mmCIF file of C-alpha atoms in Angstrom:
data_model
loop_
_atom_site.group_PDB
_atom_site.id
_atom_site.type_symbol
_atom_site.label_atom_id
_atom_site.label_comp_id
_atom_site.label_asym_id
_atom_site.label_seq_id
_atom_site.Cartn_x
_atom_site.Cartn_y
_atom_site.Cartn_z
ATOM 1 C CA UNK Z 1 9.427 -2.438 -7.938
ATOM 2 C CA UNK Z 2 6.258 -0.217 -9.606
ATOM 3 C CA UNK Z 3 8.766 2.376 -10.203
ATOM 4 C CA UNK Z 4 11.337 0.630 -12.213
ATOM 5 C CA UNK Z 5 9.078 -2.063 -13.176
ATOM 6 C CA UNK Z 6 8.533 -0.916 -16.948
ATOM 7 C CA UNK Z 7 12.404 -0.604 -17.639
ATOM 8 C CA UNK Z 8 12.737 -4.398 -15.911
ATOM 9 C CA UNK Z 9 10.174 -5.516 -18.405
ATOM 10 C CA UNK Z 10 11.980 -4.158 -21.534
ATOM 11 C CA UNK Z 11 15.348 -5.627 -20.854
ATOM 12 C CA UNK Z 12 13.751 -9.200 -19.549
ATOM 13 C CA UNK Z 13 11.879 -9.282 -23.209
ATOM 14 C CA UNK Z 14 14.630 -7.981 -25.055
ATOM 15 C CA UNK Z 15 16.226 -11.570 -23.566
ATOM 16 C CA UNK Z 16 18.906 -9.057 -21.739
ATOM 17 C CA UNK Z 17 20.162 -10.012 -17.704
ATOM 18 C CA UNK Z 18 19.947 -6.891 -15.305
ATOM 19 C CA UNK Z 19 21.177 -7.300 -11.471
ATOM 20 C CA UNK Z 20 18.135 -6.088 -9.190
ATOM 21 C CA UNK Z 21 19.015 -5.042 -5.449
ATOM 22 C CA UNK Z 22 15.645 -4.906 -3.412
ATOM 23 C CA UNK Z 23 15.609 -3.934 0.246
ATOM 24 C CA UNK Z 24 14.052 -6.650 1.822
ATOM 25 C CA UNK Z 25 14.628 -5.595 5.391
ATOM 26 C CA UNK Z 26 15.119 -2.374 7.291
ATOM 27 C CA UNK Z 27 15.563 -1.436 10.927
ATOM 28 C CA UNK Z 28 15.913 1.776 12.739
ATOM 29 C CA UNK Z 29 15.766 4.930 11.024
ATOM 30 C CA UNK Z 30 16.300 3.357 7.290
ATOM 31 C CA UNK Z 31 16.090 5.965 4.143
ATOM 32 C CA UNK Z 32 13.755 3.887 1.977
ATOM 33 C CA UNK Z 33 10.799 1.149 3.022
ATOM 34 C CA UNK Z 34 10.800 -2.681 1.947
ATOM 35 C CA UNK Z 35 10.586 -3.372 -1.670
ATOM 36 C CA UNK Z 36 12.453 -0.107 -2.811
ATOM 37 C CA UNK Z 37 14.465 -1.375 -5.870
ATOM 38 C CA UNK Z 38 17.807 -0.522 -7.888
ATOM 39 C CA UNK Z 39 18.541 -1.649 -11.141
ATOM 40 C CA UNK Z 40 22.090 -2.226 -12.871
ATOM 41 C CA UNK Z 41 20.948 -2.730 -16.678
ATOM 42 C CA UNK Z 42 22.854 -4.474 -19.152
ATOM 43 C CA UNK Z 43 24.676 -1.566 -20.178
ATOM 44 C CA UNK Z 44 25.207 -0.770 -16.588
ATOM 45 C CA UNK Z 45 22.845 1.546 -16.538
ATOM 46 C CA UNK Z 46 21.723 2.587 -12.632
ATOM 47 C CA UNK Z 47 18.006 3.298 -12.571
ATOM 48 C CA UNK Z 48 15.888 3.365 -9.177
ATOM 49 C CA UNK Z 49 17.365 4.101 -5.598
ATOM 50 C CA UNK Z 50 17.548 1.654 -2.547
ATOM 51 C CA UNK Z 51 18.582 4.207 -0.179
ATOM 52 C CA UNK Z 52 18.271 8.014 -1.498
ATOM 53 C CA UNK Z 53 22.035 7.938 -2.001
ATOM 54 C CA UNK Z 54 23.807 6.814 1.192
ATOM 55 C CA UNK Z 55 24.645 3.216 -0.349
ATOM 56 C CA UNK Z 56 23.734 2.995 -4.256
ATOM 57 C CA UNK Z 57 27.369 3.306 -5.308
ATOM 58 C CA UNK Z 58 28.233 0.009 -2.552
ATOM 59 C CA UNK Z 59 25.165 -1.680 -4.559
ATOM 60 C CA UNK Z 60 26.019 -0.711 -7.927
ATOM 61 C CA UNK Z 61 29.279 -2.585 -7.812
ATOM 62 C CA UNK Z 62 27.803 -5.651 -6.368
ATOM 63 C CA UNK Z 63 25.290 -5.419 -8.975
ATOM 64 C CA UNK Z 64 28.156 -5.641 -11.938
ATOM 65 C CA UNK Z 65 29.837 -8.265 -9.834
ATOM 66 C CA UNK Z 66 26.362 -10.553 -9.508
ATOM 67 C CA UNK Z 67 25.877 -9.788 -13.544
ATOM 68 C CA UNK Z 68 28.964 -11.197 -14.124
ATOM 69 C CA UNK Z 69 28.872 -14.429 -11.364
ATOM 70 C CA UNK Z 70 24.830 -14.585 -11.553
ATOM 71 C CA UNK Z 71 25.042 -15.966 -7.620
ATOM 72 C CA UNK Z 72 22.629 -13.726 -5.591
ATOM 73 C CA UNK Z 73 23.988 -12.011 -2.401
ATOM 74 C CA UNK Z 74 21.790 -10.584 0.562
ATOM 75 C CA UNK Z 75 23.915 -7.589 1.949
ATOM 76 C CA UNK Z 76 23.519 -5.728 4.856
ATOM 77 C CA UNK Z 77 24.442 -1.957 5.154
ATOM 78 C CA UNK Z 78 24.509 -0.036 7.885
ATOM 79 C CA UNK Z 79 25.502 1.057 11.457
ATOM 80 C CA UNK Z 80 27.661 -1.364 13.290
ATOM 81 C CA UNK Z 81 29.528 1.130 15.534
ATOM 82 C CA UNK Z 82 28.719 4.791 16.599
ATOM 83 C CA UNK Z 83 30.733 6.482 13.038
ATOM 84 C CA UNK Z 84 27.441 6.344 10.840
ATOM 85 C CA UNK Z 85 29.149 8.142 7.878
ATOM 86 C CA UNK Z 86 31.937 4.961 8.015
ATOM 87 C CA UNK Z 87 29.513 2.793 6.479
ATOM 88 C CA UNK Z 88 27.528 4.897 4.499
ATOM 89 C CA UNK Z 89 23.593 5.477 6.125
ATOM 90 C CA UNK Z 90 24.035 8.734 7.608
ATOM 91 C CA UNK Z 91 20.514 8.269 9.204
ATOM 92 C CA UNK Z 92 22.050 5.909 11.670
ATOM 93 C CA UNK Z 93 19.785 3.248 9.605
ATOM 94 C CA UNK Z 94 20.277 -0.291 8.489
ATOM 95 C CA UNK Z 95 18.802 -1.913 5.154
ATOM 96 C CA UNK Z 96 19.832 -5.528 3.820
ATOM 97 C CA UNK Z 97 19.520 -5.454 0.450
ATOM 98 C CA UNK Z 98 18.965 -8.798 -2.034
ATOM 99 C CA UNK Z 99 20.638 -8.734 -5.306
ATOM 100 C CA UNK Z 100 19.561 -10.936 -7.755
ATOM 101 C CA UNK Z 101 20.219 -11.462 -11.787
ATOM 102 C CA UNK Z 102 17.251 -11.844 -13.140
ATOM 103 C CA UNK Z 103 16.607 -12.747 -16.969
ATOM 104 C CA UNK Z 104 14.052 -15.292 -18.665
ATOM 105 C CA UNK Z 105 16.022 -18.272 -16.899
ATOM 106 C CA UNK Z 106 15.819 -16.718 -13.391
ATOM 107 C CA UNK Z 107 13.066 -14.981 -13.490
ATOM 108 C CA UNK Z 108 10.433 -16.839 -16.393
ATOM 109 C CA UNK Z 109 7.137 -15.787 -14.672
ATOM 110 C CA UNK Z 110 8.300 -12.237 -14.302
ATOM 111 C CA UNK Z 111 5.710 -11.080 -17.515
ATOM 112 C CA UNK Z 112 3.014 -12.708 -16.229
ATOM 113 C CA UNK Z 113 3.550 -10.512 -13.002
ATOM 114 C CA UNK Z 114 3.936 -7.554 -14.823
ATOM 115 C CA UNK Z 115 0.347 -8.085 -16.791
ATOM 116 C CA UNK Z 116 -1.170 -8.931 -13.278
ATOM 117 C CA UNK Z 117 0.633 -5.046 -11.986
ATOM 118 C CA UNK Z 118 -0.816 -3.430 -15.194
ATOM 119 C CA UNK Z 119 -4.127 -5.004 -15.053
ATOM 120 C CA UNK Z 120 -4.880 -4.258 -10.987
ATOM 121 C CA UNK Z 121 -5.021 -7.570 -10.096
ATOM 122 C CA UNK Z 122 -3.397 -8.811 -6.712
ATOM 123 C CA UNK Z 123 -0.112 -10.417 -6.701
ATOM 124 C CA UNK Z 124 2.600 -11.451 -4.312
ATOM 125 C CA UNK Z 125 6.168 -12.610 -5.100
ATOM 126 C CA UNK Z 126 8.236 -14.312 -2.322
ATOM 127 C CA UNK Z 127 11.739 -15.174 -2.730
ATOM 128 C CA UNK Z 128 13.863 -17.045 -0.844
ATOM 129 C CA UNK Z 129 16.674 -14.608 0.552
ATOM 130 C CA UNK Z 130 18.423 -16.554 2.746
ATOM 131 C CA UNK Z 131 19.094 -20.256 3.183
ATOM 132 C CA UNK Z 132 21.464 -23.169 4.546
ATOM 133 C CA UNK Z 133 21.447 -24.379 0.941
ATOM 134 C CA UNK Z 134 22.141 -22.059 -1.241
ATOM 135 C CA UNK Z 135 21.159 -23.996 -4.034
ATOM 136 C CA UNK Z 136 17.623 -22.399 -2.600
ATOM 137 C CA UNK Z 137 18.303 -18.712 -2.195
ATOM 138 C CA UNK Z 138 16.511 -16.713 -5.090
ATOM 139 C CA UNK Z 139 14.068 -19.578 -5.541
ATOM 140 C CA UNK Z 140 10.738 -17.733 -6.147
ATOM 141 C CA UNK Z 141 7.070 -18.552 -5.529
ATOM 142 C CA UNK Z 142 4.265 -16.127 -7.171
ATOM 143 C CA UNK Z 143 1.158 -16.159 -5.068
ATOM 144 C CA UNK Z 144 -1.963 -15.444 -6.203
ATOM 145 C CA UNK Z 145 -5.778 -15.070 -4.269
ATOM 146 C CA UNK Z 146 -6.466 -18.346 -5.960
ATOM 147 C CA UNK Z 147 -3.522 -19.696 -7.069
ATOM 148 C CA UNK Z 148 0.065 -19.717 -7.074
ATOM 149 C CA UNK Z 149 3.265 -20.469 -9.669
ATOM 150 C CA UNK Z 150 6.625 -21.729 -8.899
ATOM 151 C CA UNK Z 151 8.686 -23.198 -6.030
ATOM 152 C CA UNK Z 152 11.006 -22.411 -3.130
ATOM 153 C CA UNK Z 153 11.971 -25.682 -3.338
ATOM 154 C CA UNK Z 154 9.413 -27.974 -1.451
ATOM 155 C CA UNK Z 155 5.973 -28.489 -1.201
ATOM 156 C CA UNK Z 156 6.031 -27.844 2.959
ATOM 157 C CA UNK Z 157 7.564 -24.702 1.892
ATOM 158 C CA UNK Z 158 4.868 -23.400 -0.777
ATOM 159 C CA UNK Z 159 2.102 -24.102 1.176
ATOM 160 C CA UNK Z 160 3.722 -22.496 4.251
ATOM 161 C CA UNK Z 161 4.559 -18.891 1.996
ATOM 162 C CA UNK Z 162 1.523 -19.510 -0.082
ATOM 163 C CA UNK Z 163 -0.844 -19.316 3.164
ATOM 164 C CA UNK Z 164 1.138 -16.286 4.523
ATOM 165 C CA UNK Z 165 1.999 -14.293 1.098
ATOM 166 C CA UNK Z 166 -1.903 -14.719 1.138
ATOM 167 C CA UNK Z 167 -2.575 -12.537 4.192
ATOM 168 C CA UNK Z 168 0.249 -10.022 3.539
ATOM 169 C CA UNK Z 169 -1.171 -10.064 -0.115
ATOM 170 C CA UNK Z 170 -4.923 -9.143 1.561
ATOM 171 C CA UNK Z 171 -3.588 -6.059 3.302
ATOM 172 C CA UNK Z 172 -1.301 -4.573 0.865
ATOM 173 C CA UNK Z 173 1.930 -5.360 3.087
ATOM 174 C CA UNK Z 174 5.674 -6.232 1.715
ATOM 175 C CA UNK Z 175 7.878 -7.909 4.641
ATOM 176 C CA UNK Z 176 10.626 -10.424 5.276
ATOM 177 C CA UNK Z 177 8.960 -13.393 6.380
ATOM 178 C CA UNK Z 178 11.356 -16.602 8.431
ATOM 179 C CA UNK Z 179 10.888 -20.324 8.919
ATOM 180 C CA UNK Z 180 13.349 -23.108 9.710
ATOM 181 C CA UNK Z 181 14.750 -24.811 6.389
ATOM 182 C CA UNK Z 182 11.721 -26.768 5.361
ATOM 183 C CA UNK Z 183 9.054 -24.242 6.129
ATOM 184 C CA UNK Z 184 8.693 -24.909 9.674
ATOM 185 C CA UNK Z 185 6.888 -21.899 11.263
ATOM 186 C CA UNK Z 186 8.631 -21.458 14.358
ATOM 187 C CA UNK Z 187 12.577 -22.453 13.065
ATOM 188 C CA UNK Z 188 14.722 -19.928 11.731
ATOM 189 C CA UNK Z 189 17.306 -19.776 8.974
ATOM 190 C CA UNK Z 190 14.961 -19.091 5.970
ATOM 191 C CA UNK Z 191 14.102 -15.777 4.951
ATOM 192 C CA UNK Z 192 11.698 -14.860 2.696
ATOM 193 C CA UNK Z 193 11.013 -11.714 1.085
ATOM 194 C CA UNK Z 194 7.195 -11.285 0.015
ATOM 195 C CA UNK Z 195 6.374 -8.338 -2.191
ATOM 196 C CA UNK Z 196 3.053 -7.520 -2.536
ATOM 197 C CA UNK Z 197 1.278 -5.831 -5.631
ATOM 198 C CA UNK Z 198 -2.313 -5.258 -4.399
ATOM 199 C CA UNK Z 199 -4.528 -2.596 -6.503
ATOM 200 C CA UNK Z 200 -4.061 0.663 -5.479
ATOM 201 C CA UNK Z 201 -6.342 1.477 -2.460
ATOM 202 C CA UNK Z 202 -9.039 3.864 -3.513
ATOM 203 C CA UNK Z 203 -10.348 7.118 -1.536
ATOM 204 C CA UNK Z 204 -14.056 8.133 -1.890
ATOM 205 C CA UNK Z 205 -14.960 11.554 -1.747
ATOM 206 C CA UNK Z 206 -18.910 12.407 -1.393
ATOM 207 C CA UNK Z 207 -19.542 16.036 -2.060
ATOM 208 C CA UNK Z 208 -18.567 17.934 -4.695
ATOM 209 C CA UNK Z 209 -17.075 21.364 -2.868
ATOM 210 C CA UNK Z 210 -14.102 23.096 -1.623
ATOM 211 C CA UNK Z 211 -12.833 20.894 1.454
ATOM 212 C CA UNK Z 212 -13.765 18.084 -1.261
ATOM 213 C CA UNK Z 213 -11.254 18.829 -3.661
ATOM 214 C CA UNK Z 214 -8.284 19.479 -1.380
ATOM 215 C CA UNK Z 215 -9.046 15.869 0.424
ATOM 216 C CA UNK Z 216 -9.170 14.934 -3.207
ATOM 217 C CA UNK Z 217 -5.498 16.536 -3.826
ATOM 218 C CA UNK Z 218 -3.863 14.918 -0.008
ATOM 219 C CA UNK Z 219 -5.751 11.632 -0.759
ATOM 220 C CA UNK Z 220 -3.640 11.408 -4.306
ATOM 221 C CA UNK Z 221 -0.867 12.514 -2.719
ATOM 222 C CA UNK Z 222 -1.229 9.866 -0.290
ATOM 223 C CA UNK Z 223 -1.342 7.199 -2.824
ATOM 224 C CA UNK Z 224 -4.924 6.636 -3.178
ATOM 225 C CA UNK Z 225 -7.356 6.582 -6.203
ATOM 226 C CA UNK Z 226 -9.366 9.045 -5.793
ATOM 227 C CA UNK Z 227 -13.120 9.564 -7.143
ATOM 228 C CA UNK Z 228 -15.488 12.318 -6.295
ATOM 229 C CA UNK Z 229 -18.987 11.693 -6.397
ATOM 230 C CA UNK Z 230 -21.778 13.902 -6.464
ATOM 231 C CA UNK Z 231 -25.828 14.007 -7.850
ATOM 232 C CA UNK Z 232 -25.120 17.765 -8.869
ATOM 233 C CA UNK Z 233 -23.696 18.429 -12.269
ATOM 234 C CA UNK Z 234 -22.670 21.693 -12.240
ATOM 235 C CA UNK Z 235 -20.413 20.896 -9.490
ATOM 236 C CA UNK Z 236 -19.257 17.489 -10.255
ATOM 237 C CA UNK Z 237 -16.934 18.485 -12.938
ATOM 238 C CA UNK Z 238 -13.040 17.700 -13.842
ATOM 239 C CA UNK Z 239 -11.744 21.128 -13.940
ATOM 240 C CA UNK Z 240 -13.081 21.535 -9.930
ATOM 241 C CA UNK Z 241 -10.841 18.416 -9.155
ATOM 242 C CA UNK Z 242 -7.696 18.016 -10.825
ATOM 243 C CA UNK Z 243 -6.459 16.175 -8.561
ATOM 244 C CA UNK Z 244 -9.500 13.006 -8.502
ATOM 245 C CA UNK Z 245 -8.660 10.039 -11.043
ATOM 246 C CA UNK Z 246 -12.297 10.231 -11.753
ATOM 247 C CA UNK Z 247 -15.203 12.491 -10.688
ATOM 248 C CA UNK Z 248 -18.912 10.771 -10.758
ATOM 249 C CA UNK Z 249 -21.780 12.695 -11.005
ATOM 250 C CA UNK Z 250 -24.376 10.437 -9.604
ATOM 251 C CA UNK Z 251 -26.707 9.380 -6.361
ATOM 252 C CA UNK Z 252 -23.931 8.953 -3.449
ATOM 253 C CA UNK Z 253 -26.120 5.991 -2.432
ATOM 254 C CA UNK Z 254 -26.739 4.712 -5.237
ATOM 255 C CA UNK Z 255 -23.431 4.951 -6.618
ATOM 256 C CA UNK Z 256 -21.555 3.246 -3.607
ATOM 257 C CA UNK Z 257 -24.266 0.497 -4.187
ATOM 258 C CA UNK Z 258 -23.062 -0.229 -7.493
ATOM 259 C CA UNK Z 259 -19.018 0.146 -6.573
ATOM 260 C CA UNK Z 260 -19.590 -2.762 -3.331
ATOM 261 C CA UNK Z 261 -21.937 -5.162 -6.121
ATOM 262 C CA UNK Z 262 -19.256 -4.873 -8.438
ATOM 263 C CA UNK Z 263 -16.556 -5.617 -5.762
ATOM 264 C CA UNK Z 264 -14.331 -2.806 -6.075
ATOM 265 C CA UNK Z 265 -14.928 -1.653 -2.221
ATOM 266 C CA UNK Z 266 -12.410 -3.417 0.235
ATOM 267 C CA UNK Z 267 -11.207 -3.336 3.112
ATOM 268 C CA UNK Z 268 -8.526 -0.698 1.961
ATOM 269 C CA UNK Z 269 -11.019 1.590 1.359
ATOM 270 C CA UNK Z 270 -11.615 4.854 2.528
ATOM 271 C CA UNK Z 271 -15.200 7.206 2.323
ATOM 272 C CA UNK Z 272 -14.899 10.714 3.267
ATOM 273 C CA UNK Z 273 -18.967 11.884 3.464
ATOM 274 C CA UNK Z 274 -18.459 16.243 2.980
ATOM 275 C CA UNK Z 275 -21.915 16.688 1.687
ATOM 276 C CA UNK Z 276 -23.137 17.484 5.672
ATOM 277 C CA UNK Z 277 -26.694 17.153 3.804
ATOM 278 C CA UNK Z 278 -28.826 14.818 5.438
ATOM 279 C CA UNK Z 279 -30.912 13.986 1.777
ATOM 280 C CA UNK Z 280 -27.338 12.796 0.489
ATOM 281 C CA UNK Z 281 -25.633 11.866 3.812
ATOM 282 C CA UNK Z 282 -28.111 10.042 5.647
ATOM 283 C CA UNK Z 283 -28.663 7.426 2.520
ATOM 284 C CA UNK Z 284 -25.432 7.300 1.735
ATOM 285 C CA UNK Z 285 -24.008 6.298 5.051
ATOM 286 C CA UNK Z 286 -26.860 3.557 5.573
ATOM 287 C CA UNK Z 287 -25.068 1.987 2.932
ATOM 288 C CA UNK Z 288 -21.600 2.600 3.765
ATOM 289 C CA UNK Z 289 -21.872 1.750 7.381
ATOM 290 C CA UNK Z 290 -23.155 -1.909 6.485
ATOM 291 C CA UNK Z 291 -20.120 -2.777 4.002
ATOM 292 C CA UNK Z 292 -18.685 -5.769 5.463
ATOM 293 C CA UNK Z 293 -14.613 -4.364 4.921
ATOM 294 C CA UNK Z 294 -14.004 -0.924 4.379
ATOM 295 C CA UNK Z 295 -10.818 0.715 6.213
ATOM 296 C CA UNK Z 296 -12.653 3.998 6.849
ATOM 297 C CA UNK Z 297 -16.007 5.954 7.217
ATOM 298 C CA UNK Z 298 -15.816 9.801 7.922
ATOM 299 C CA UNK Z 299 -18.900 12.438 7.670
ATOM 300 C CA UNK Z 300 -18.283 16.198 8.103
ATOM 301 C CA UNK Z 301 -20.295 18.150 10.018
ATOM 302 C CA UNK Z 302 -20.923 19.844 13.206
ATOM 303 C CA UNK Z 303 -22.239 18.692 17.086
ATOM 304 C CA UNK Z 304 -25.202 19.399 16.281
ATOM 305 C CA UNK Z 305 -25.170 17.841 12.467
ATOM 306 C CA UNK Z 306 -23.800 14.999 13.718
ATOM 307 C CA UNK Z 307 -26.410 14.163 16.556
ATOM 308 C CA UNK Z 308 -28.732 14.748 14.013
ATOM 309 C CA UNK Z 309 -27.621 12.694 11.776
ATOM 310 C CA UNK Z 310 -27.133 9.601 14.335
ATOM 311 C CA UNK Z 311 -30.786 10.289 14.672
ATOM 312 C CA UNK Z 312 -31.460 9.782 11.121
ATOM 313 C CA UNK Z 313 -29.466 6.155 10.847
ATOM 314 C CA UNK Z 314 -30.704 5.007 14.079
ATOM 315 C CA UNK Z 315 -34.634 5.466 12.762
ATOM 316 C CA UNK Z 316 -33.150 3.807 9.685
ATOM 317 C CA UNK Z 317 -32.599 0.729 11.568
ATOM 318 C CA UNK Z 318 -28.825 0.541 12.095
ATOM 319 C CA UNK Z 319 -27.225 -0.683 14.906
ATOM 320 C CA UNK Z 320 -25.061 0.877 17.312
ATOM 321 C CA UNK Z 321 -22.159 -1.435 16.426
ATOM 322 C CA UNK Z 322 -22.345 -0.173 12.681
ATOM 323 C CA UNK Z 323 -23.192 3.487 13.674
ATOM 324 C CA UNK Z 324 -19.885 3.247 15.952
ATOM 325 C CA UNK Z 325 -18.069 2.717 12.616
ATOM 326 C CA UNK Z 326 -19.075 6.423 11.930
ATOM 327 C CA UNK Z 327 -15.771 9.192 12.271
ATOM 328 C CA UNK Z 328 -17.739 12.485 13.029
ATOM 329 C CA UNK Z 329 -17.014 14.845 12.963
ATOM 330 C CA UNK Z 330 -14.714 13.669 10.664
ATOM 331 C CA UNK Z 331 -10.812 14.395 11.055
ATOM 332 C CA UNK Z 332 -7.972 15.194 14.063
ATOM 333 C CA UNK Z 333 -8.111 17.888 16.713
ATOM 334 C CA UNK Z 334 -5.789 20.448 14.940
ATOM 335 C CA UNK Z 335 -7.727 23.872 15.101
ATOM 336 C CA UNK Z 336 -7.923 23.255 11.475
ATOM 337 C CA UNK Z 337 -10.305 26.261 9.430
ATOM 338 C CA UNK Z 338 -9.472 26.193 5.739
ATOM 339 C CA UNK Z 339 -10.195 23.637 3.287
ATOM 340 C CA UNK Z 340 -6.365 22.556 3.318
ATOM 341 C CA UNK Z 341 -6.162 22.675 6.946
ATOM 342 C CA UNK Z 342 -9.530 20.342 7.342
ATOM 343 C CA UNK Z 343 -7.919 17.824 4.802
ATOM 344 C CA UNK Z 344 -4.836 17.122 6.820
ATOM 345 C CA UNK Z 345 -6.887 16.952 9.688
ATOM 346 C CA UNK Z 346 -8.872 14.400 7.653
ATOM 347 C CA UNK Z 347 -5.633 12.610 6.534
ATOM 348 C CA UNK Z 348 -4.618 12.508 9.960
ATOM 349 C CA UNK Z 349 -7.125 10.418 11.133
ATOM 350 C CA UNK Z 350 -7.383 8.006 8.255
ATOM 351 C CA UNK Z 351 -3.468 7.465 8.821
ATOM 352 C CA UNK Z 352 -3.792 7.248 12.796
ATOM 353 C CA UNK Z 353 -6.227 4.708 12.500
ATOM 354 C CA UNK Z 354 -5.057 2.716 9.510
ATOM 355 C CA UNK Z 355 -1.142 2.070 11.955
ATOM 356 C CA UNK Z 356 -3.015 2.668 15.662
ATOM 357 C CA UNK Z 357 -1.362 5.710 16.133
ATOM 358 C CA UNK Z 358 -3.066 7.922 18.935
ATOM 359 C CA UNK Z 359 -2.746 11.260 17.216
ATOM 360 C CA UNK Z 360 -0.849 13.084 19.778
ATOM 361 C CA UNK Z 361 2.244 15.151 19.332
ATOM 362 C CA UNK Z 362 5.528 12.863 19.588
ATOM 363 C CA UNK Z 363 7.600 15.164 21.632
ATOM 364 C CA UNK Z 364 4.540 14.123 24.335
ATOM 365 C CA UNK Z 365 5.214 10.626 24.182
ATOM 366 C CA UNK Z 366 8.085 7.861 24.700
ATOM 367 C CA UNK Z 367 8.964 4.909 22.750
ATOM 368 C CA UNK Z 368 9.393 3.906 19.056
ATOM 369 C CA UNK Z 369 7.679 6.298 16.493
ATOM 370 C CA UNK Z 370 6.717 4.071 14.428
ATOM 371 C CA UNK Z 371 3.518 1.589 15.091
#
């Protein structure tokens, strides 16, 4: 909902009703993830995409007709038969789709979820998608690390989503989640749909040089916020990394010190070490490799760097179980030489091991692509 997020907000203050159709739920080969949304504005106005084109028109007109009823519909589109084209996913996929009207009466915390988006902090909406009542379907509960707003319709029920929203919430994941009516764990015929807003995960680049700034350029591709950090000036500047949100010239150490006091390292977080400078590295990493929750620890560097530097962090006193933390050489197998080359090797691994993929080619291996 980011991406459409800011023209939601405008019509919901200007007191206007606009139909939202959200993917809640995709299997095989499906165009667009969980959470993908399509708008049909009060003007009906299409903005956003559910499916890159295979089923917006399909959704479109259900949006007018749920503007004009205001009864929320979960739809599924897809393959039922061999004939993909017949029903419109060409990719042989299937997505189920919620459309909703929301306005202030539907939808009265919506603002406060928008100034939680804008201001990075973490929060999860569930709604109720499916239900035996229906009096229940598009009843919403807004989850929060400490709190939450709202109903599905029963206290068994909050506490059940609340708990769960919780954990998705924690690890940045938007799903379909199903209990029996009244929130019994192991019952079916409730679904609900749990988006999660977490803060954008961040990517930390140590080492101000070439390889640096194209991890820098991937990592933002990739989604992350990225900051480059180095105690050398003249190399630590803005116009060397376009691509970096933010570029720190400071004591890696010292600086990573002062990003996991002030809580903004999590377990979502990745640390590329480039510097392959043991006055910078070795420091740095004694830090990094006793975080309690980071997603990701990489050094650069070759054999013989790296041996030296497990050295280094041994006589510093860490244990084996945080030195086995340590990626390094950092990055995938790929023959890679140039500074582009190393940083999709780089992105490779952090990728692999953030879904438990194995890193080996796919036309090697059987089974479901997808971890």
């Amino acid at each position: 909902m980011r991406d459409v997020l800011d023209r939601l907000l405008a019509w919901w203050e200007a007191g206007e009703s606009v139909a939202v159709g959200t993917v809640v739920a995709t299997f095989q080969s499906a165009p667009r993830p969980p959470g993908a949304v399509m708008l049909v504005g009060p003007g009906l106005e299409a903005v956003g995409s559910v499916s890159g084109g295979c089923v917006e028109g399909a959704v479109y007109q259900l949006g007018e007709e749920i503007l004009a009823s205001g009864e929320p519909v979960l739809q599924r589109y897809g393959v039922s038969d061999e004939s993909a084209f017949a029903v419109g996913l060409t990719c042989g996929g299937i997505l189920d789709v919620f459309v909703e009207k929301v306005d202030r009466t539907t939808f009265p915390e919506l603002g406060e979820v928008a100034a939680d988006i804008a201001d990075g902090r973490p929060v999860a909406v569930a709604t109720v998608v499916a239900h035996p009542d229906p009096a229940r379907i598009g009843r919403r509960l807004i989850v929060r690390p400490d709190g939450q707003l709202g109903s599905t319709g029963s206290d068994r029920v909050d506490d059940a989503i609340a708990d769960d929203a919780r954990g998705l919430l924690a690890n940045g994941r938007t799903e379909t989640l199903e209990y029996g009516p009244d929130g019994q764990r192991r019952g079916e015929g409730m679904r609900v749909f749990v988006s999660s807003y977490a803060p954008v995960p961040r990517l930390l680049v140590f080492g101000a040089i070439d390889f640096a700034a194209a991890v820098a350029r991937l990592g933002s591709f990739l989604g992350y916020r990225v900051t480059v950090c180095d105690a050398r000036a003249v190399f630590a500047t803005a116009s060397r990394f376009p691509f970096a949100d933010e570029v720190i010239v400071d004591w890696p150490h010292r600086y990573l010190s002062g990003e996991a006091e002030a809580g903004r390292i999590d377990d979502r977080t990745v640390i590329c070490v480039l510097t392959h400078d043991p006055k910078f590295d070795v420091p740095l990493l004694e830090v990094a490799l006793r975080l309690p929750a980071v997603a990701y620890i990489g050094a650069m560097g070759s054999r013989r760097t790296h041996d030296d530097r497990l050295k280094r962090l041994r006589e510093a006193g860490l244990s084996e179980a945080e030195v086995a933390r340590l990626a390094s050489p950092i990055g995938l197998d790929l023959g890679a030489r140039t500074p582009e080359e190393t940083a999709v090797s780089i992105a490779a691994e952090i990728i692999a091991q953030r879904w438990g993929g194995a890193g080996q080619r796919l036309s090697a291996a059987a089974g479901p692509i997808h971890h």
